[in-house]
Amino acid sequence: DTGVSQDPRHKITKRGQNVTFRCDPISEHNRLYWYRQTLGQGPEFLTYFQNEAQLEKSRLLSDRFSAERPKGSFSTLEIQRTEQGDSAMYLCASSRFGQNTEAFFGQGTRLTVV
Amino acid sequence: TQLLEQSPQFLSIQEGENLTVYCNSSSVFSSLQWYRQEPGEGPVLLVTVVTGGEVKKLKRLTFQFGDARKDSSLHITAAQPGDTGLYLCAGSSYGGATNKLIFGTGTLLAVQP
């Protein structure tokens, strides 16, 4: 399978714990995005990487959130001191570099903070 | 702030009926993508429209990009239960360096057999 892969698919954690999600983009894609989606809403942009450089972060990304993309391949999204409001589907997408290129999404990681 | 409003939010129809979903904005987009999402899964890309006035067909689905690149529509002919899902439109900022997508509010479609 050469699509975008996310791990884990589901994560249940206690409030205050740290969690880390992984995204493996399509191999030739330079661009990588993280989005968050809550029930009944469309995905909201969190952050963007071009190769290994994190070029844009949404104001939704509080200081408890950090994302990395070492070597411009896979990416990780870490949430520290999780809160119940962090419960959501976290989606990763990748695309080629260029104007109007298509973004392909992974299956997402469903986070539940109890 | 760029916003994409979709209508209707919810739609429940019988198999065989036709339907249209609308995606509207006051902002201009360089391209617009339509996705379908099933519960617990990520969005799956259906189509990308780039040119104002462009019409694309994907089997029973017809997508149109508005002349001014501010709106789009999705028309489904003879809907089937397999069309059930959340339909999302997403626009890419005109001239934006990141090409990030701004998503619409979504239309939840249920097709009853």
mmCIF file of N, CA and C in Angstrom, chain A residues 9-111:
data_model
loop_
_atom_site.group_PDB
_atom_site.id
_atom_site.type_symbol
_atom_site.label_atom_id
_atom_site.label_comp_id
_atom_site.label_asym_id
_atom_site.label_seq_id
_atom_site.Cartn_x
_atom_site.Cartn_y
_atom_site.Cartn_z
ATOM 1 N N ARG A 9 -4.244 3.892 15.056
ATOM 2 C CA ARG A 9 -5.563 4.281 14.546
ATOM 3 C C ARG A 9 -6.428 4.838 15.654
ATOM 4 N N HIS A 10 -6.247 4.296 16.828
ATOM 5 C CA HIS A 10 -7.036 4.741 17.976
ATOM 6 C C HIS A 10 -6.112 4.865 19.181
ATOM 7 N N LYS A 11 -6.391 5.880 20.020
ATOM 8 C CA LYS A 11 -5.616 6.061 21.234
ATOM 9 C C LYS A 11 -6.537 6.584 22.319
ATOM 10 N N ILE A 12 -6.588 5.874 23.441
ATOM 11 C CA ILE A 12 -7.316 6.337 24.620
ATOM 12 C C ILE A 12 -6.283 6.649 25.684
ATOM 13 N N THR A 13 -6.356 7.835 26.245
ATOM 14 C CA THR A 13 -5.377 8.233 27.235
ATOM 15 C C THR A 13 -6.055 8.984 28.368
ATOM 16 N N LYS A 14 -5.405 8.996 29.496
ATOM 17 C CA LYS A 14 -5.930 9.739 30.637
ATOM 18 C C LYS A 14 -5.485 11.186 30.548
ATOM 19 N N ARG A 15 -6.327 12.058 31.008
ATOM 20 C CA ARG A 15 -6.017 13.485 31.031
ATOM 21 C C ARG A 15 -4.668 13.712 31.735
ATOM 22 N N GLY A 16 -3.836 14.545 31.116
ATOM 23 C CA GLY A 16 -2.535 14.844 31.698
ATOM 24 C C GLY A 16 -1.388 14.031 31.126
ATOM 25 N N GLN A 17 -1.716 12.953 30.418
ATOM 26 C CA GLN A 17 -0.670 12.126 29.810
ATOM 27 C C GLN A 17 -0.226 12.736 28.473
ATOM 28 N N ASN A 18 0.957 12.315 28.051
ATOM 29 C CA ASN A 18 1.470 12.730 26.742
ATOM 30 C C ASN A 18 1.174 11.642 25.714
ATOM 31 N N VAL A 19 0.906 12.054 24.491
ATOM 32 C CA VAL A 19 0.683 11.092 23.408
ATOM 33 C C VAL A 19 1.464 11.530 22.179
ATOM 34 N N THR A 20 1.844 10.568 21.368
ATOM 35 C CA THR A 20 2.569 10.849 20.121
ATOM 36 C C THR A 20 1.963 10.032 19.002
ATOM 37 N N PHE A 21 1.723 10.710 17.880
ATOM 38 C CA PHE A 21 1.175 10.051 16.698
ATOM 39 C C PHE A 21 2.212 10.104 15.577
ATOM 40 N N ARG A 22 2.147 9.104 14.699
ATOM 41 C CA ARG A 22 3.094 9.053 13.594
ATOM 42 C C ARG A 22 2.352 9.077 12.261
ATOM 43 N N CYS A 23 2.972 9.736 11.281
ATOM 44 C CA CYS A 23 2.429 9.768 9.924
ATOM 45 C C CYS A 23 3.548 9.432 8.943
ATOM 46 N N ASP A 24 3.284 8.486 8.073
ATOM 47 C CA ASP A 24 4.189 8.178 6.963
ATOM 48 C C ASP A 24 3.518 8.626 5.666
ATOM 49 N N PRO A 25 4.033 9.679 5.042
ATOM 50 C CA PRO A 25 3.393 10.196 3.821
ATOM 51 C C PRO A 25 3.712 9.320 2.615
ATOM 52 N N ILE A 26 3.068 9.653 1.497
ATOM 53 C CA ILE A 26 3.417 9.020 0.231
ATOM 54 C C ILE A 26 4.865 9.399 -0.073
ATOM 55 N N SER A 27 5.666 8.440 -0.474
ATOM 56 C CA SER A 27 7.129 8.589 -0.455
ATOM 57 C C SER A 27 7.652 9.774 -1.260
ATOM 58 N N GLU A 28 7.072 10.095 -2.405
ATOM 59 C CA GLU A 28 7.634 11.172 -3.218
ATOM 60 C C GLU A 28 7.019 12.539 -2.900
ATOM 61 N N HIS A 29 6.199 12.630 -1.869
ATOM 62 C CA HIS A 29 5.528 13.883 -1.530
ATOM 63 C C HIS A 29 6.389 14.736 -0.612
ATOM 64 N N ASN A 30 6.621 16.005 -1.035
ATOM 65 C CA ASN A 30 7.423 16.922 -0.240
ATOM 66 C C ASN A 30 6.619 17.568 0.880
ATOM 67 N N ARG A 31 5.324 17.741 0.641
ATOM 68 C CA ARG A 31 4.475 18.473 1.585
ATOM 69 C C ARG A 31 3.758 17.521 2.521
ATOM 70 N N LEU A 32 3.663 17.916 3.796
ATOM 71 C CA LEU A 32 2.959 17.116 4.791
ATOM 72 C C LEU A 32 2.164 18.059 5.679
ATOM 73 N N TYR A 33 0.924 17.686 5.930
ATOM 74 C CA TYR A 33 0.007 18.518 6.704
ATOM 75 C C TYR A 33 -0.574 17.691 7.859
ATOM 76 N N TRP A 34 -0.847 18.379 8.950
ATOM 77 C CA TRP A 34 -1.639 17.799 10.037
ATOM 78 C C TRP A 34 -2.920 18.614 10.172
ATOM 79 N N TYR A 35 -4.013 17.890 10.332
ATOM 80 C CA TYR A 35 -5.321 18.498 10.550
ATOM 81 C C TYR A 35 -5.963 17.854 11.774
ATOM 82 N N ARG A 36 -6.913 18.566 12.352
ATOM 83 C CA ARG A 36 -7.707 18.017 13.449
ATOM 84 C C ARG A 36 -9.178 18.132 13.070
ATOM 85 N N GLN A 37 -9.924 17.071 13.365
ATOM 86 C CA GLN A 37 -11.343 17.055 13.025
ATOM 87 C C GLN A 37 -12.152 16.608 14.235
ATOM 88 N N THR A 38 -13.097 17.440 14.629
ATOM 89 C CA THR A 38 -14.013 17.055 15.700
ATOM 90 C C THR A 38 -15.328 16.616 15.085
ATOM 91 N N LEU A 39 -16.140 15.942 15.855
ATOM 92 C CA LEU A 39 -17.355 15.310 15.357
ATOM 93 C C LEU A 39 -18.282 16.322 14.688
ATOM 94 N N GLY A 40 -18.671 16.016 13.473
ATOM 95 C CA GLY A 40 -19.620 16.860 12.765
ATOM 96 C C GLY A 40 -19.017 18.081 12.095
ATOM 97 N N GLN A 41 -17.702 18.197 12.144
ATOM 98 C CA GLN A 41 -17.035 19.353 11.548
ATOM 99 C C GLN A 41 -16.083 18.922 10.438
ATOM 100 N N GLY A 42 -15.710 19.872 9.593
ATOM 101 C CA GLY A 42 -14.668 19.602 8.622
ATOM 102 C C GLY A 42 -13.306 19.682 9.292
ATOM 103 N N PRO A 43 -12.283 19.080 8.704
ATOM 104 C CA PRO A 43 -10.929 19.151 9.269
ATOM 105 C C PRO A 43 -10.417 20.589 9.366
ATOM 106 N N GLU A 44 -9.641 20.865 10.428
ATOM 107 C CA GLU A 44 -9.031 22.182 10.616
ATOM 108 C C GLU A 44 -7.514 22.047 10.528
ATOM 109 N N PHE A 45 -6.904 22.951 9.799
ATOM 110 C CA PHE A 45 -5.453 22.927 9.589
ATOM 111 C C PHE A 45 -4.707 23.166 10.895
ATOM 112 N N LEU A 46 -3.688 22.353 11.137
ATOM 113 C CA LEU A 46 -2.831 22.534 12.314
ATOM 114 C C LEU A 46 -1.442 23.026 11.930
ATOM 115 N N THR A 47 -0.766 22.286 11.031
ATOM 116 C CA THR A 47 0.596 22.653 10.698
ATOM 117 C C THR A 47 1.006 22.060 9.357
ATOM 118 N N TYR A 48 2.070 22.633 8.778
ATOM 119 C CA TYR A 48 2.526 22.253 7.442
ATOM 120 C C TYR A 48 4.050 22.113 7.417
ATOM 121 N N PHE A 49 4.519 21.070 6.773
ATOM 122 C CA PHE A 49 5.946 20.855 6.547
ATOM 123 C C PHE A 49 6.226 20.825 5.056
ATOM 124 N N GLN A 50 7.303 21.467 4.665
ATOM 125 C CA GLN A 50 7.835 21.288 3.322
ATOM 126 C C GLN A 50 9.195 20.619 3.521
ATOM 127 N N ASN A 51 9.270 19.373 3.103
ATOM 128 C CA ASN A 51 10.424 18.524 3.461
ATOM 129 C C ASN A 51 10.547 18.510 4.985
ATOM 130 N N GLU A 52 11.698 18.869 5.539
ATOM 131 C CA GLU A 52 11.846 18.799 6.999
ATOM 132 C C GLU A 52 11.496 20.114 7.695
ATOM 133 N N ALA A 53 11.234 21.163 6.935
ATOM 134 C CA ALA A 53 10.986 22.479 7.521
ATOM 135 C C ALA A 53 9.500 22.675 7.846
ATOM 136 N N GLN A 54 9.245 23.071 9.089
ATOM 137 C CA GLN A 54 7.877 23.387 9.501
ATOM 138 C C GLN A 54 7.625 24.848 9.155
ATOM 139 N N LEU A 55 6.836 25.099 8.117
ATOM 140 C CA LEU A 55 6.707 26.448 7.571
ATOM 141 C C LEU A 55 5.480 27.205 8.048
ATOM 142 N N GLU A 56 4.498 26.502 8.585
ATOM 143 C CA GLU A 56 3.314 27.206 9.052
ATOM 144 C C GLU A 56 2.670 26.440 10.196
ATOM 145 N N LYS A 57 2.227 27.189 11.193
ATOM 146 C CA LYS A 57 1.512 26.607 12.327
ATOM 147 C C LYS A 57 0.247 27.414 12.569
ATOM 148 N N SER A 58 -0.858 26.738 12.756
ATOM 149 C CA SER A 58 -2.116 27.399 13.076
ATOM 150 C C SER A 58 -2.100 27.862 14.524
ATOM 151 N N ARG A 59 -2.907 28.887 14.789
ATOM 152 C CA ARG A 59 -3.037 29.322 16.189
ATOM 153 C C ARG A 59 -3.747 28.263 17.035
ATOM 154 N N LEU A 60 -4.349 27.266 16.359
ATOM 155 C CA LEU A 60 -4.958 26.155 17.089
ATOM 156 C C LEU A 60 -3.891 25.305 17.766
ATOM 157 N N LEU A 61 -2.675 25.388 17.269
ATOM 158 C CA LEU A 61 -1.581 24.565 17.788
ATOM 159 C C LEU A 61 -0.990 25.250 19.014
ATOM 160 N N SER A 62 -1.534 24.888 20.206
ATOM 161 C CA SER A 62 -1.039 25.504 21.431
ATOM 162 C C SER A 62 0.367 25.007 21.734
ATOM 163 N N ASP A 63 0.958 25.571 22.791
ATOM 164 C CA ASP A 63 2.344 25.187 23.122
ATOM 165 C C ASP A 63 2.426 23.769 23.670
ATOM 166 N N ARG A 64 1.301 23.109 23.871
ATOM 167 C CA ARG A 64 1.330 21.704 24.287
ATOM 168 C C ARG A 64 1.515 20.764 23.081
ATOM 169 N N PHE A 65 1.363 21.325 21.912
ATOM 170 C CA PHE A 65 1.475 20.537 20.680
ATOM 171 C C PHE A 65 2.844 20.798 20.044
ATOM 172 N N SER A 66 3.473 19.736 19.575
ATOM 173 C CA SER A 66 4.701 19.904 18.802
ATOM 174 C C SER A 66 4.720 18.861 17.701
ATOM 175 N N ALA A 67 5.219 19.278 16.546
ATOM 176 C CA ALA A 67 5.298 18.384 15.405
ATOM 177 C C ALA A 67 6.700 18.436 14.829
ATOM 178 N N GLU A 68 7.141 17.302 14.341
ATOM 179 C CA GLU A 68 8.463 17.209 13.730
ATOM 180 C C GLU A 68 8.375 16.389 12.465
ATOM 181 N N ARG A 69 9.335 16.620 11.592
ATOM 182 C CA ARG A 69 9.477 15.797 10.394
ATOM 183 C C ARG A 69 10.968 15.657 10.098
ATOM 184 N N PRO A 70 11.655 14.872 10.907
ATOM 185 C CA PRO A 70 13.099 14.713 10.720
ATOM 186 C C PRO A 70 13.393 14.070 9.373
ATOM 187 N N LYS A 71 14.403 14.594 8.687
ATOM 188 C CA LYS A 71 14.842 14.046 7.403
ATOM 189 C C LYS A 71 13.775 14.162 6.321
ATOM 190 N N GLY A 72 12.717 14.898 6.574
ATOM 191 C CA GLY A 72 11.708 15.104 5.543
ATOM 192 C C GLY A 72 10.929 13.882 5.145
ATOM 193 N N SER A 73 10.909 12.873 6.009
ATOM 194 C CA SER A 73 10.140 11.666 5.655
ATOM 195 C C SER A 73 8.905 11.585 6.544
ATOM 196 N N PHE A 74 8.909 10.699 7.538
ATOM 197 C CA PHE A 74 7.746 10.564 8.406
ATOM 198 C C PHE A 74 7.652 11.784 9.322
ATOM 199 N N SER A 75 6.482 11.952 9.926
ATOM 200 C CA SER A 75 6.272 13.062 10.853
ATOM 201 C C SER A 75 5.650 12.535 12.133
ATOM 202 N N THR A 76 5.899 13.241 13.222
ATOM 203 C CA THR A 76 5.247 12.923 14.492
ATOM 204 C C THR A 76 4.544 14.160 15.027
ATOM 205 N N LEU A 77 3.441 13.926 15.687
ATOM 206 C CA LEU A 77 2.693 14.981 16.363
ATOM 207 C C LEU A 77 2.564 14.571 17.821
ATOM 208 N N GLU A 78 3.100 15.385 18.718
ATOM 209 C CA GLU A 78 3.042 15.076 20.138
ATOM 210 C C GLU A 78 2.133 16.071 20.842
ATOM 211 N N ILE A 79 1.309 15.558 21.723
ATOM 212 C CA ILE A 79 0.485 16.404 22.575
ATOM 213 C C ILE A 79 0.899 16.135 24.023
ATOM 214 N N GLN A 80 1.320 17.166 24.698
ATOM 215 C CA GLN A 80 1.716 17.039 26.099
ATOM 216 C C GLN A 80 0.550 17.439 27.006
ATOM 217 N N ARG A 81 0.500 16.810 28.160
ATOM 218 C CA ARG A 81 -0.514 17.152 29.182
ATOM 219 C C ARG A 81 -1.901 17.224 28.554
ATOM 220 N N THR A 82 -2.313 16.116 27.976
ATOM 221 C CA THR A 82 -3.572 16.110 27.231
ATOM 222 C C THR A 82 -4.751 16.573 28.076
ATOM 223 N N GLU A 83 -5.692 17.218 27.383
ATOM 224 C CA GLU A 83 -6.927 17.710 27.988
ATOM 225 C C GLU A 83 -8.097 17.062 27.257
ATOM 226 N N GLN A 84 -9.268 17.064 27.896
ATOM 227 C CA GLN A 84 -10.429 16.434 27.271
ATOM 228 C C GLN A 84 -10.768 17.107 25.943
ATOM 229 N N GLY A 85 -10.507 18.385 25.850
ATOM 230 C CA GLY A 85 -10.766 19.112 24.612
ATOM 231 C C GLY A 85 -9.869 18.700 23.456
ATOM 232 N N ASP A 86 -8.829 17.915 23.747
ATOM 233 C CA ASP A 86 -7.956 17.433 22.676
ATOM 234 C C ASP A 86 -8.553 16.231 21.960
ATOM 235 N N SER A 87 -9.617 15.674 22.511
ATOM 236 C CA SER A 87 -10.268 14.510 21.891
ATOM 237 C C SER A 87 -10.758 14.885 20.495
ATOM 238 N N ALA A 88 -10.284 14.156 19.509
ATOM 239 C CA ALA A 88 -10.594 14.477 18.108
ATOM 240 C C ALA A 88 -9.962 13.420 17.221
ATOM 241 N N MET A 89 -10.231 13.541 15.924
ATOM 242 C CA MET A 89 -9.524 12.734 14.915
ATOM 243 C C MET A 89 -8.373 13.588 14.399
ATOM 244 N N TYR A 90 -7.168 13.049 14.441
ATOM 245 C CA TYR A 90 -6.002 13.765 13.936
ATOM 246 C C TYR A 90 -5.628 13.150 12.587
ATOM 247 N N LEU A 91 -5.660 14.000 11.566
ATOM 248 C CA LEU A 91 -5.467 13.544 10.195
ATOM 249 C C LEU A 91 -4.153 14.071 9.637
ATOM 250 N N CYS A 92 -3.483 13.238 8.891
ATOM 251 C CA CYS A 92 -2.260 13.626 8.204
ATOM 252 C C CYS A 92 -2.524 13.545 6.702
ATOM 253 N N ALA A 93 -1.971 14.478 5.953
ATOM 254 C CA ALA A 93 -2.117 14.467 4.501
ATOM 255 C C ALA A 93 -0.781 14.812 3.873
ATOM 256 N N SER A 94 -0.579 14.357 2.652
ATOM 257 C CA SER A 94 0.646 14.719 1.945
ATOM 258 C C SER A 94 0.325 15.059 0.492
ATOM 259 N N SER A 95 1.207 15.845 -0.110
ATOM 260 C CA SER A 95 1.035 16.204 -1.512
ATOM 261 C C SER A 95 2.389 16.517 -2.121
ATOM 262 N N ARG A 96 2.419 16.545 -3.445
ATOM 263 C CA ARG A 96 3.631 16.976 -4.139
ATOM 264 C C ARG A 96 3.754 18.483 -4.003
ATOM 265 N N PHE A 97 4.962 18.983 -4.245
ATOM 266 C CA PHE A 97 5.179 20.420 -4.251
ATOM 267 C C PHE A 97 4.644 20.997 -5.549
ATOM 268 N N GLY A 98 4.034 22.191 -5.467
ATOM 269 C CA GLY A 98 3.517 22.839 -6.665
ATOM 270 C C GLY A 98 2.164 23.450 -6.392
ATOM 271 N N GLN A 99 1.661 24.235 -7.342
ATOM 272 C CA GLN A 99 0.368 24.896 -7.194
ATOM 273 C C GLN A 99 -0.745 23.907 -7.516
ATOM 274 N N ASN A 100 -1.793 23.946 -6.703
ATOM 275 C CA ASN A 100 -2.989 23.135 -6.957
ATOM 276 C C ASN A 100 -2.734 21.636 -6.963
ATOM 277 N N THR A 101 -1.728 21.207 -6.236
ATOM 278 C CA THR A 101 -1.490 19.764 -6.155
ATOM 279 C C THR A 101 -2.495 19.125 -5.211
ATOM 280 N N GLU A 102 -2.803 17.876 -5.451
ATOM 281 C CA GLU A 102 -3.845 17.185 -4.697
ATOM 282 C C GLU A 102 -3.282 16.628 -3.392
ATOM 283 N N ALA A 103 -4.062 16.747 -2.337
ATOM 284 C CA ALA A 103 -3.658 16.230 -1.037
ATOM 285 C C ALA A 103 -4.366 14.916 -0.763
ATOM 286 N N PHE A 104 -3.614 13.943 -0.274
ATOM 287 C CA PHE A 104 -4.150 12.624 0.048
ATOM 288 C C PHE A 104 -4.022 12.407 1.551
ATOM 289 N N PHE A 105 -5.100 11.924 2.134
ATOM 290 C CA PHE A 105 -5.168 11.782 3.580
ATOM 291 C C PHE A 105 -4.943 10.353 4.035
ATOM 292 N N GLY A 106 -4.411 10.246 5.247
ATOM 293 C CA GLY A 106 -4.358 8.959 5.915
ATOM 294 C C GLY A 106 -5.684 8.651 6.569
ATOM 295 N N GLN A 107 -5.742 7.499 7.249
ATOM 296 C CA GLN A 107 -6.989 7.064 7.868
ATOM 297 C C GLN A 107 -7.246 7.753 9.192
ATOM 298 N N GLY A 108 -6.255 8.480 9.692
ATOM 299 C CA GLY A 108 -6.456 9.248 10.906
ATOM 300 C C GLY A 108 -6.145 8.481 12.177
ATOM 301 N N THR A 109 -5.907 9.236 13.237
ATOM 302 C CA THR A 109 -5.764 8.687 14.586
ATOM 303 C C THR A 109 -6.865 9.282 15.446
ATOM 304 N N ARG A 110 -7.722 8.419 15.979
ATOM 305 C CA ARG A 110 -8.819 8.887 16.839
ATOM 306 C C ARG A 110 -8.308 8.931 18.267
ATOM 307 N N LEU A 111 -8.237 10.125 18.849
ATOM 308 C CA LEU A 111 -7.772 10.317 20.226
ATOM 309 C C LEU A 111 -8.954 10.556 21.144
#
